[in-house]
CSV table of C-alpha atoms (C1' of nucleotides) in Angstrom, one decimal:
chain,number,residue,atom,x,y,z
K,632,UNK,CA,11.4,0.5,-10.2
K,633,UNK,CA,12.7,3.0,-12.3
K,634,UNK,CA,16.1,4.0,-13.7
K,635,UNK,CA,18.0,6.0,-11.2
K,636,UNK,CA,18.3,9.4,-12.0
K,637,UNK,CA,21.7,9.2,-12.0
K,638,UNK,CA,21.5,8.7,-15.8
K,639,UNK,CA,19.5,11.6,-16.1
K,640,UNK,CA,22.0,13.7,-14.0
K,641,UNK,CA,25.1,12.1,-16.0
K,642,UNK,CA,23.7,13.7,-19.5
K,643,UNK,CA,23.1,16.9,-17.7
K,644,UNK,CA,26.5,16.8,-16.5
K,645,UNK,CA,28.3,15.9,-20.0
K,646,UNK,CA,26.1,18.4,-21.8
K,647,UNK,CA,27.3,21.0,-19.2
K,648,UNK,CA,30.4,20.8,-19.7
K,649,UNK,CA,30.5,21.2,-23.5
K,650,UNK,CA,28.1,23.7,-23.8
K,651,UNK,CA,30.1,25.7,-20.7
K,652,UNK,CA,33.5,24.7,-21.8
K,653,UNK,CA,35.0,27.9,-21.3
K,654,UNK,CA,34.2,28.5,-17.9
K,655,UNK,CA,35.4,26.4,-15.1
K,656,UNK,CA,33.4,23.8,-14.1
K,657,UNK,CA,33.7,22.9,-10.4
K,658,UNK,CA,31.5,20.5,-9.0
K,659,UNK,CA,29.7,23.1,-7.3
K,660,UNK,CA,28.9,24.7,-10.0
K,661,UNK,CA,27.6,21.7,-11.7
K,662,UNK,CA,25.5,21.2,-8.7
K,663,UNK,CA,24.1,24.9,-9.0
K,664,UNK,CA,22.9,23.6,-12.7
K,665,UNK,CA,21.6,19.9,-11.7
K,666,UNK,CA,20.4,21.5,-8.4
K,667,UNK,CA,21.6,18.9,-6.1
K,668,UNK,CA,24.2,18.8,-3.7
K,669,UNK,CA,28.2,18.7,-5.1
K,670,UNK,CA,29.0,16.0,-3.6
K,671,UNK,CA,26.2,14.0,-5.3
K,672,UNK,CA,28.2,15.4,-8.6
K,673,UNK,CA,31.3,14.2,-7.3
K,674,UNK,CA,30.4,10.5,-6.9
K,675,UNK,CA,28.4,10.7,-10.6
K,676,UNK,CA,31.5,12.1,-12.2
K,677,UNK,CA,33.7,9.6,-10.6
K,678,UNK,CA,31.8,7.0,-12.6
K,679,UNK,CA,32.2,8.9,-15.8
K,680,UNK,CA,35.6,9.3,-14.9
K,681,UNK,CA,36.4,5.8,-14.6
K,682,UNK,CA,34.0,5.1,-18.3
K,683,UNK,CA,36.7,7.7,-19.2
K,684,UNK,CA,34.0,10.0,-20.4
K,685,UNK,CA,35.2,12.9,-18.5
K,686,UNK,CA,38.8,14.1,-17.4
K,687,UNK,CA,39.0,15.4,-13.6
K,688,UNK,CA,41.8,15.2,-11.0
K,689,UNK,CA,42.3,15.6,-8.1
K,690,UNK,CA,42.6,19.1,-6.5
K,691,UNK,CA,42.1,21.4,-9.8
K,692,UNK,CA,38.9,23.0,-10.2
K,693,UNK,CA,37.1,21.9,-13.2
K,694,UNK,CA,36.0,18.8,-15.4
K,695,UNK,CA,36.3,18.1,-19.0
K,696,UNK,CA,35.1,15.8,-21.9
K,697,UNK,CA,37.4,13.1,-22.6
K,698,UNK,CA,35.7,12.4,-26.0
K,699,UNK,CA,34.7,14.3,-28.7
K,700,UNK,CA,30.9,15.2,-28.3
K,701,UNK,CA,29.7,12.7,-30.9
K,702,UNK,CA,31.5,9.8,-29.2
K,703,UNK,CA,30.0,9.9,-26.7
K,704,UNK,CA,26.5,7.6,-26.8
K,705,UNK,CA,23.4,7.5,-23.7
K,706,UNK,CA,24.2,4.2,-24.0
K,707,UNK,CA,28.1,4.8,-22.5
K,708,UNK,CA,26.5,7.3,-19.9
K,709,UNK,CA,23.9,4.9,-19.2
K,710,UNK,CA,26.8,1.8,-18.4
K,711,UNK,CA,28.9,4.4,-16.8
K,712,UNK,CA,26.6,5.5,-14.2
K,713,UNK,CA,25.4,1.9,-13.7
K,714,UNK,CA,21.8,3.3,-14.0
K,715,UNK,CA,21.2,-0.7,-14.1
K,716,UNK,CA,22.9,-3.0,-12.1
K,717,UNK,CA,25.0,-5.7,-13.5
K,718,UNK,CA,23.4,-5.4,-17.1
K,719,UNK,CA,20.0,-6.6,-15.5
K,720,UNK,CA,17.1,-4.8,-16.5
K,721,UNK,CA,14.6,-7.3,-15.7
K,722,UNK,CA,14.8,-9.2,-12.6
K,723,UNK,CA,13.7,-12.5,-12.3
K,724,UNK,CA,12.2,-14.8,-9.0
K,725,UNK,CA,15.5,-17.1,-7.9
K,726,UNK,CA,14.4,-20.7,-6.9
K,727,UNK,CA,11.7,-21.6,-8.3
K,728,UNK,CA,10.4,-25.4,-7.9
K,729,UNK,CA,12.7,-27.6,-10.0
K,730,UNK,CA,9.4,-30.2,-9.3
K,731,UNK,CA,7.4,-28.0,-11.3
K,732,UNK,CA,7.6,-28.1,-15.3
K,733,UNK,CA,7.0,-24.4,-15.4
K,734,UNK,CA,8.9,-24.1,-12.3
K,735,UNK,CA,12.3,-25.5,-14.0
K,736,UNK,CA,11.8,-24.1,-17.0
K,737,UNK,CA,10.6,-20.7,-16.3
K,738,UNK,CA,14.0,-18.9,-15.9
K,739,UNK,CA,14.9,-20.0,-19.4
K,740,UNK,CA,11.7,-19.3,-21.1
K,741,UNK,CA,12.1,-16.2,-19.9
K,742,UNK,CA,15.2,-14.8,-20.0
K,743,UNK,CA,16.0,-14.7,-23.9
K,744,UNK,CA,12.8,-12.6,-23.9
K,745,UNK,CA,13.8,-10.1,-21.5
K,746,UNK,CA,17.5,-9.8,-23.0
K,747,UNK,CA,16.2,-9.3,-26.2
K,748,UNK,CA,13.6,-6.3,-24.8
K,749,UNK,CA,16.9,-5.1,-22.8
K,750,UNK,CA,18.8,-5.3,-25.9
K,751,UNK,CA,16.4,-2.9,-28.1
K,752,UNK,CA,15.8,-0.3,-25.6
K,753,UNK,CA,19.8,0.0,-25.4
K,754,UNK,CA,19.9,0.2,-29.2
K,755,UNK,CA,17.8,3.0,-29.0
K,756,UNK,CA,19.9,4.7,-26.3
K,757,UNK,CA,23.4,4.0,-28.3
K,758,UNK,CA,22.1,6.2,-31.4
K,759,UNK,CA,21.7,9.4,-29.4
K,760,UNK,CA,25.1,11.0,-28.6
K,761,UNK,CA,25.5,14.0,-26.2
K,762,UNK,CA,26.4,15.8,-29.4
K,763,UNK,CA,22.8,15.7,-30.5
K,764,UNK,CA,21.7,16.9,-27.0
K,765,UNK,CA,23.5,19.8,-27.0
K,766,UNK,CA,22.2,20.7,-30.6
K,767,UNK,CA,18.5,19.7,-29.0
K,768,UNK,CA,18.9,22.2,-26.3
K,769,UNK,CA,20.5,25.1,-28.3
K,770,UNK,CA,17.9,25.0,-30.7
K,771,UNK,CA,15.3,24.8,-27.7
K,772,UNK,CA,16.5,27.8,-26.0
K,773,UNK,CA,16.7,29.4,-29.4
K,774,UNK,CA,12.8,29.2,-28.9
K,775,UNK,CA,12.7,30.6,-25.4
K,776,UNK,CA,12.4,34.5,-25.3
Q,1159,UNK,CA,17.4,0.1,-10.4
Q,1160,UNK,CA,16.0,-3.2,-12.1
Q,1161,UNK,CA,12.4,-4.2,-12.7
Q,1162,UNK,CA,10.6,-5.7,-10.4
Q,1163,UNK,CA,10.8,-9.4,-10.3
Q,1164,UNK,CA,6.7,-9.0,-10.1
Q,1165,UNK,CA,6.8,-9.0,-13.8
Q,1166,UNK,CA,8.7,-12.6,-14.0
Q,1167,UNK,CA,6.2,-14.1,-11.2
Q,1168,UNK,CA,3.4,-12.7,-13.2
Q,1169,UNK,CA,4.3,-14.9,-16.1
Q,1170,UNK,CA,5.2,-17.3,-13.9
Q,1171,UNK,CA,1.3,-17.6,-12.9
Q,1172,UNK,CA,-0.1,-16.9,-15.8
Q,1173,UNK,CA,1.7,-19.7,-17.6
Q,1174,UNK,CA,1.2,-22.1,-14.9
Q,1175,UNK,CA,-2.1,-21.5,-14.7
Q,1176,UNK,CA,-2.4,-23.1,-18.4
Q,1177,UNK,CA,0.0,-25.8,-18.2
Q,1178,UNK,CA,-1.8,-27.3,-14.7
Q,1179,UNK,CA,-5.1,-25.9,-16.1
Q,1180,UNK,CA,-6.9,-29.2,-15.2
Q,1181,UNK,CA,-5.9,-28.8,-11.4
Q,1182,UNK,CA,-7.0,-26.6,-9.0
Q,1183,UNK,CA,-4.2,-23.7,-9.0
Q,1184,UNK,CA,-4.8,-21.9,-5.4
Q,1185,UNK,CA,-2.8,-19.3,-4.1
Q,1186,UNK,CA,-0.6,-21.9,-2.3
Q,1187,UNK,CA,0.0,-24.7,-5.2
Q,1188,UNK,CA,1.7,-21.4,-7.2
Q,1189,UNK,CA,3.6,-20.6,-3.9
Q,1190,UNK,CA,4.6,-23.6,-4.3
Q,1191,UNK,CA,6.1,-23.9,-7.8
Q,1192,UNK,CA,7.4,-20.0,-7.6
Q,1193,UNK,CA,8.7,-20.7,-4.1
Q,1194,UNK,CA,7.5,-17.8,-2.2
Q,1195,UNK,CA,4.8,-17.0,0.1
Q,1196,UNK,CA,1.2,-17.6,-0.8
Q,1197,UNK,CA,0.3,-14.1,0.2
Q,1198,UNK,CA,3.2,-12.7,-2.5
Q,1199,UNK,CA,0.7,-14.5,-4.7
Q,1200,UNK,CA,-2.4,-13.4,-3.7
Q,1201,UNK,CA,-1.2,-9.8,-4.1
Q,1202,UNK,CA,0.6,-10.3,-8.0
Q,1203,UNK,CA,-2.8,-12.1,-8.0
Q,1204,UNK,CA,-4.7,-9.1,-7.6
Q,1205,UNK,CA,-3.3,-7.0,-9.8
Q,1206,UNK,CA,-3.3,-9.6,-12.8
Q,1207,UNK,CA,-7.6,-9.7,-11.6
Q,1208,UNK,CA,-7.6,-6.4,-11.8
Q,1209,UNK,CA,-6.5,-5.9,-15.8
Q,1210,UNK,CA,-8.6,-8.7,-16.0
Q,1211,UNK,CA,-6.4,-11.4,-17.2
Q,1212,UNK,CA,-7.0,-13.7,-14.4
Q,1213,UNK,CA,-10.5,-15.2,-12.8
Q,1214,UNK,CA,-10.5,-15.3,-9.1
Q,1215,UNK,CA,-13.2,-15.8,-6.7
Q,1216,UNK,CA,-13.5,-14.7,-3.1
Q,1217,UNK,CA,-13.9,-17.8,-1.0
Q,1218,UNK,CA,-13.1,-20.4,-4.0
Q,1219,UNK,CA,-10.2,-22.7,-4.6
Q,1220,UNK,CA,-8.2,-22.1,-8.2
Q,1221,UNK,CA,-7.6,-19.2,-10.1
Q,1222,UNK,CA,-8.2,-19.3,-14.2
Q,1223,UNK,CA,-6.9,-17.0,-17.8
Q,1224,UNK,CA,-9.3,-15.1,-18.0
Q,1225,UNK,CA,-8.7,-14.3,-21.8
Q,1226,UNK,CA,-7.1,-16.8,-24.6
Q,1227,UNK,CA,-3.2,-17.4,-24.5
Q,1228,UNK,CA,-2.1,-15.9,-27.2
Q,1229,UNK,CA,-4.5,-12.7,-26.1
Q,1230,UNK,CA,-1.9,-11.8,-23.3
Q,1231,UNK,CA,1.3,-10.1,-23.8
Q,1232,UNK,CA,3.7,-9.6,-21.7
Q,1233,UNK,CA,3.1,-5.8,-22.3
Q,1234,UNK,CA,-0.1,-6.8,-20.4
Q,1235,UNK,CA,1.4,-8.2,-17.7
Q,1236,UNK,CA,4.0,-6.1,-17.4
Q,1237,UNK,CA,1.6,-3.2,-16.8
Q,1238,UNK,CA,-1.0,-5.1,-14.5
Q,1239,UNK,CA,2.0,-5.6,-12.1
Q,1240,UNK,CA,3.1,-2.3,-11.9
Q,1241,UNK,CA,6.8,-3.2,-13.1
Q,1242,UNK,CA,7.6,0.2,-13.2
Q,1243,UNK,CA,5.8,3.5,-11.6
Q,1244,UNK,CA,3.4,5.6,-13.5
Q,1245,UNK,CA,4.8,4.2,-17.2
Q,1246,UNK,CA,8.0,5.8,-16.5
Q,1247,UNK,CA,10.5,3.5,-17.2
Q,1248,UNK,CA,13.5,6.4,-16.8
Q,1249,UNK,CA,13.5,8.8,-14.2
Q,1250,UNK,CA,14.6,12.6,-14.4
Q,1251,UNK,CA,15.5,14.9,-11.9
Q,1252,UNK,CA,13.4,17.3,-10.9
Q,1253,UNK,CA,13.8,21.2,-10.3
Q,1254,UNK,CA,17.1,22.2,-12.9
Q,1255,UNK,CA,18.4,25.3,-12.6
Q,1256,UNK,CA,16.5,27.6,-15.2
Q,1257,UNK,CA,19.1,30.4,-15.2
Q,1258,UNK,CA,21.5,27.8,-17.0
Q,1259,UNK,CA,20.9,27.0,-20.6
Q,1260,UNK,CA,21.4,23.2,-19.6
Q,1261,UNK,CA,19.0,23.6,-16.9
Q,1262,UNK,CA,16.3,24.9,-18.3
Q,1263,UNK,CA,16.3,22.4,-21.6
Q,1264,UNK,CA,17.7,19.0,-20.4
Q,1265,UNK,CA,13.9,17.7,-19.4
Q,1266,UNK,CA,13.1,18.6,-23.0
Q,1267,UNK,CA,15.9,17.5,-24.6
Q,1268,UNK,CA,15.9,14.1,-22.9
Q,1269,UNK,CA,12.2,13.4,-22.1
Q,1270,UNK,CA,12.0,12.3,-26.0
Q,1271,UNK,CA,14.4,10.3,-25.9
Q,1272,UNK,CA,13.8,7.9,-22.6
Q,1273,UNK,CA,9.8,7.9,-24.4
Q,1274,UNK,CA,11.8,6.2,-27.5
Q,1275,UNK,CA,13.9,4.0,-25.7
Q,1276,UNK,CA,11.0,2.7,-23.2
Q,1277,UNK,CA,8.4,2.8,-26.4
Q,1278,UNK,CA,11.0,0.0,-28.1
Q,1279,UNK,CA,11.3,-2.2,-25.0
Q,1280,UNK,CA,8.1,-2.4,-24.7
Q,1281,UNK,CA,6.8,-3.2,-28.0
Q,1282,UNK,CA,9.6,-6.1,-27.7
Q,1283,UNK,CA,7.2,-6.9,-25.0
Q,1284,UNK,CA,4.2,-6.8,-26.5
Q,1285,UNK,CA,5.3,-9.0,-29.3
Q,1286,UNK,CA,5.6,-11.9,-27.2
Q,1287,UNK,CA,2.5,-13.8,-25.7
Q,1288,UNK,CA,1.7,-16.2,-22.9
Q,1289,UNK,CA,1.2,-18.8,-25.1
Q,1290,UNK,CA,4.9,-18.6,-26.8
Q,1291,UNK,CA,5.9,-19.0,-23.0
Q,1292,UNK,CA,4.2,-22.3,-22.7
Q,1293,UNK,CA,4.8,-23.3,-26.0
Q,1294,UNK,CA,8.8,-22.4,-24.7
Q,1295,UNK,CA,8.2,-24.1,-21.7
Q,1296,UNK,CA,6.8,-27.6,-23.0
Q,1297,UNK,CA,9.6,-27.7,-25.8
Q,1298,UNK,CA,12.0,-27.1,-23.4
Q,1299,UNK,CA,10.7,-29.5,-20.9
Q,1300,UNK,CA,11.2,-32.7,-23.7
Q,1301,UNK,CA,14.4,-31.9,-23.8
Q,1302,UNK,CA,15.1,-32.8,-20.3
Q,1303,UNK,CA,15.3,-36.3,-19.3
Z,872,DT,C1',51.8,27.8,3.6
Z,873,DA,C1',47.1,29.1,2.5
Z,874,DA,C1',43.0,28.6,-0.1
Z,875,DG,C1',40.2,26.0,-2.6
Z,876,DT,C1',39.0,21.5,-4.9
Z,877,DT,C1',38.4,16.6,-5.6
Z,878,DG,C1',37.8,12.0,-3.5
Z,879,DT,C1',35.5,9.4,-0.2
Z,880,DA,C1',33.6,7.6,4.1
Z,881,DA,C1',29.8,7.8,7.2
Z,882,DT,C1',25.2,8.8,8.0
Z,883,DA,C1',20.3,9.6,7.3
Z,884,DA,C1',15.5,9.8,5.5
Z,885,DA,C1',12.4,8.1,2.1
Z,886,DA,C1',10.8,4.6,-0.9
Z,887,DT,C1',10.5,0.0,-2.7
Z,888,DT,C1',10.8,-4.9,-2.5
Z,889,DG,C1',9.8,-9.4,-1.0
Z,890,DG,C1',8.2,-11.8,2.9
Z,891,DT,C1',5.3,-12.9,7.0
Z,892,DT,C1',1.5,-13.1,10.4
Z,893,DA,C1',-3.1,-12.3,11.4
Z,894,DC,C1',-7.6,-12.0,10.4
Z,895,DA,C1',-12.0,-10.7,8.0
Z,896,DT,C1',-14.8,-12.1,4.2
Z,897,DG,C1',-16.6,-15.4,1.2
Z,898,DT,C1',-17.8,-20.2,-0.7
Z,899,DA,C1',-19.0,-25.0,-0.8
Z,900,DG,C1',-20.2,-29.3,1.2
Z,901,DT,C1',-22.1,-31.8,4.9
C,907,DA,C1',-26.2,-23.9,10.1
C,908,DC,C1',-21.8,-25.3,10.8
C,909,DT,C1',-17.2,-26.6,9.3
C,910,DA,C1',-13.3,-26.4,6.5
C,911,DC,C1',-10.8,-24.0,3.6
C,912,DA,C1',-9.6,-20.2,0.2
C,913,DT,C1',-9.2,-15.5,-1.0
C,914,DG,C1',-8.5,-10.5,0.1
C,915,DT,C1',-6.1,-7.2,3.0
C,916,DA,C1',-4.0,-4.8,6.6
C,917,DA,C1',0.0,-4.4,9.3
C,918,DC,C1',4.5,-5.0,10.0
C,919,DC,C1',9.5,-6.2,9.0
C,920,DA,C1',14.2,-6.6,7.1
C,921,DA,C1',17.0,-5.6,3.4
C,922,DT,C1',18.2,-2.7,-0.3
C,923,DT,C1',18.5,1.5,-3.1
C,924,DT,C1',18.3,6.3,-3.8
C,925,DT,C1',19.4,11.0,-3.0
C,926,DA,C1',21.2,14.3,0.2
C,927,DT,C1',24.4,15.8,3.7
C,928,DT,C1',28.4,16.4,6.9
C,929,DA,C1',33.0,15.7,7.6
C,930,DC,C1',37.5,15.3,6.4
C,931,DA,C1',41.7,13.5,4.0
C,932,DA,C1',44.5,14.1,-0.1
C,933,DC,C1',45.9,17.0,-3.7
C,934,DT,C1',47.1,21.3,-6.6
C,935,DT,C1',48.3,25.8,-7.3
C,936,DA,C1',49.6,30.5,-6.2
DNA sequence: TAAGTTGTAATAAAATTGGTTACATGTAGT
DNA sequence: ACTACATGTAACCAATTTTATTACAACTTA
């Protein structure tokens, strides 16, 4: 399957509130943005809040970064918002037949391989920071006329 | 969410299908060694037939490679199985709001970026062939006593 | 105290996964 | 031709995940 769209939401989110840091940013308004419900927001930010990415409580109206813009990597919002559960991108077949020499070796064969594929697509996502996705879409609405 | 553990059975077959290559490998023997229901295997089965890495018969007992070991990557099998929808390994939420500067430019902004990251993993994949499986396999086995 | 916001539980509909039964179709051997 | 057995599929199921939604408790500020 794919990657939840949380991830996808979770950048939207972080870009959001650098790029409209000087208004308040409710989770309503957020939702207005992702075009989703607020309380869809709500649960996504509590992730980031608990990655410390963002800084929310309670009661007040409005979220902000709790890092500076380039410290913050895809890779972090990508853990964060557990697009991925328990660091397993690949699943693999439990049980298979211990009687079999593919069978009891399969799982071991296998799994370096699929780390190792993991482990390059999450390189790729820990050199982009949010920092260069808010330049990419400033210079993209630049465009837009 | 994670792949589908399709991809893991696929090698699964495919490698078993060389190491007990002078057997007859029906739909049930690999139930057997995968531990999971013929028909599971009939279906992966299909799908590996239909990208043409496997040789099946209506009717007739076995299944065979239908191309040389080291002429099937996992890239290959990854795709025949479908391990993730319509070669989009990240998903994006639709419909942004295009009255917000976010809105309107995340797909854009991001849309590169997941095509990087899944471009990466999967050329990990296609680096890695059936035969370095069984090659894994049978080193691995030895070692076992 | 009142108004508005966040945090969270509960629920629901849709999609996917892995499994299972049932059976039609196809092949080979007698 | 008949039998035995294998593959190909359709239909269905339970479990899980995703996204959306309602409801409401807890919290903050004016």
């Amino acid at each position: 399957m794919s990657i939840s769209s949380r991830f996808a939401v979770g950048i939207h989110i972080l870009t959001l509130l650098e790029v409209n840091k000087d208004e308040v940013n409710s989770s309503e308004f957020i939702a207005a943005s992702v075009n989703t419900n607020p309380v869809v927001i709500r649960k996504i930010m509590g992730m980031l809040k608990k990655a410390e990415l963002v800084y929310v409580r309670p009661g007040v109206a409005g979220a902000e970064l709790a890092r500076k813009l380039d410290e913050i990597t895809l890779l972090d919002v990508y853990k964060a918002v557990e697009a991925v559960p328990e660091n397993e991108l690949f699943s693999v077949h439990g049980n298979p037949n211990p009687q079999c020499t593919v069978g009891r070796n399969i799982q071991a064969a296998v799994l370096p391989i699929f780390a190792g594929a993991q482990a390059v697509m999450e390189k790729a996502l820990a050199h982009v920071t949010i920092e260069d996705i808010v330049q990419s879409i400033e210079e993209q609405d630049k465009q837009i006329e």
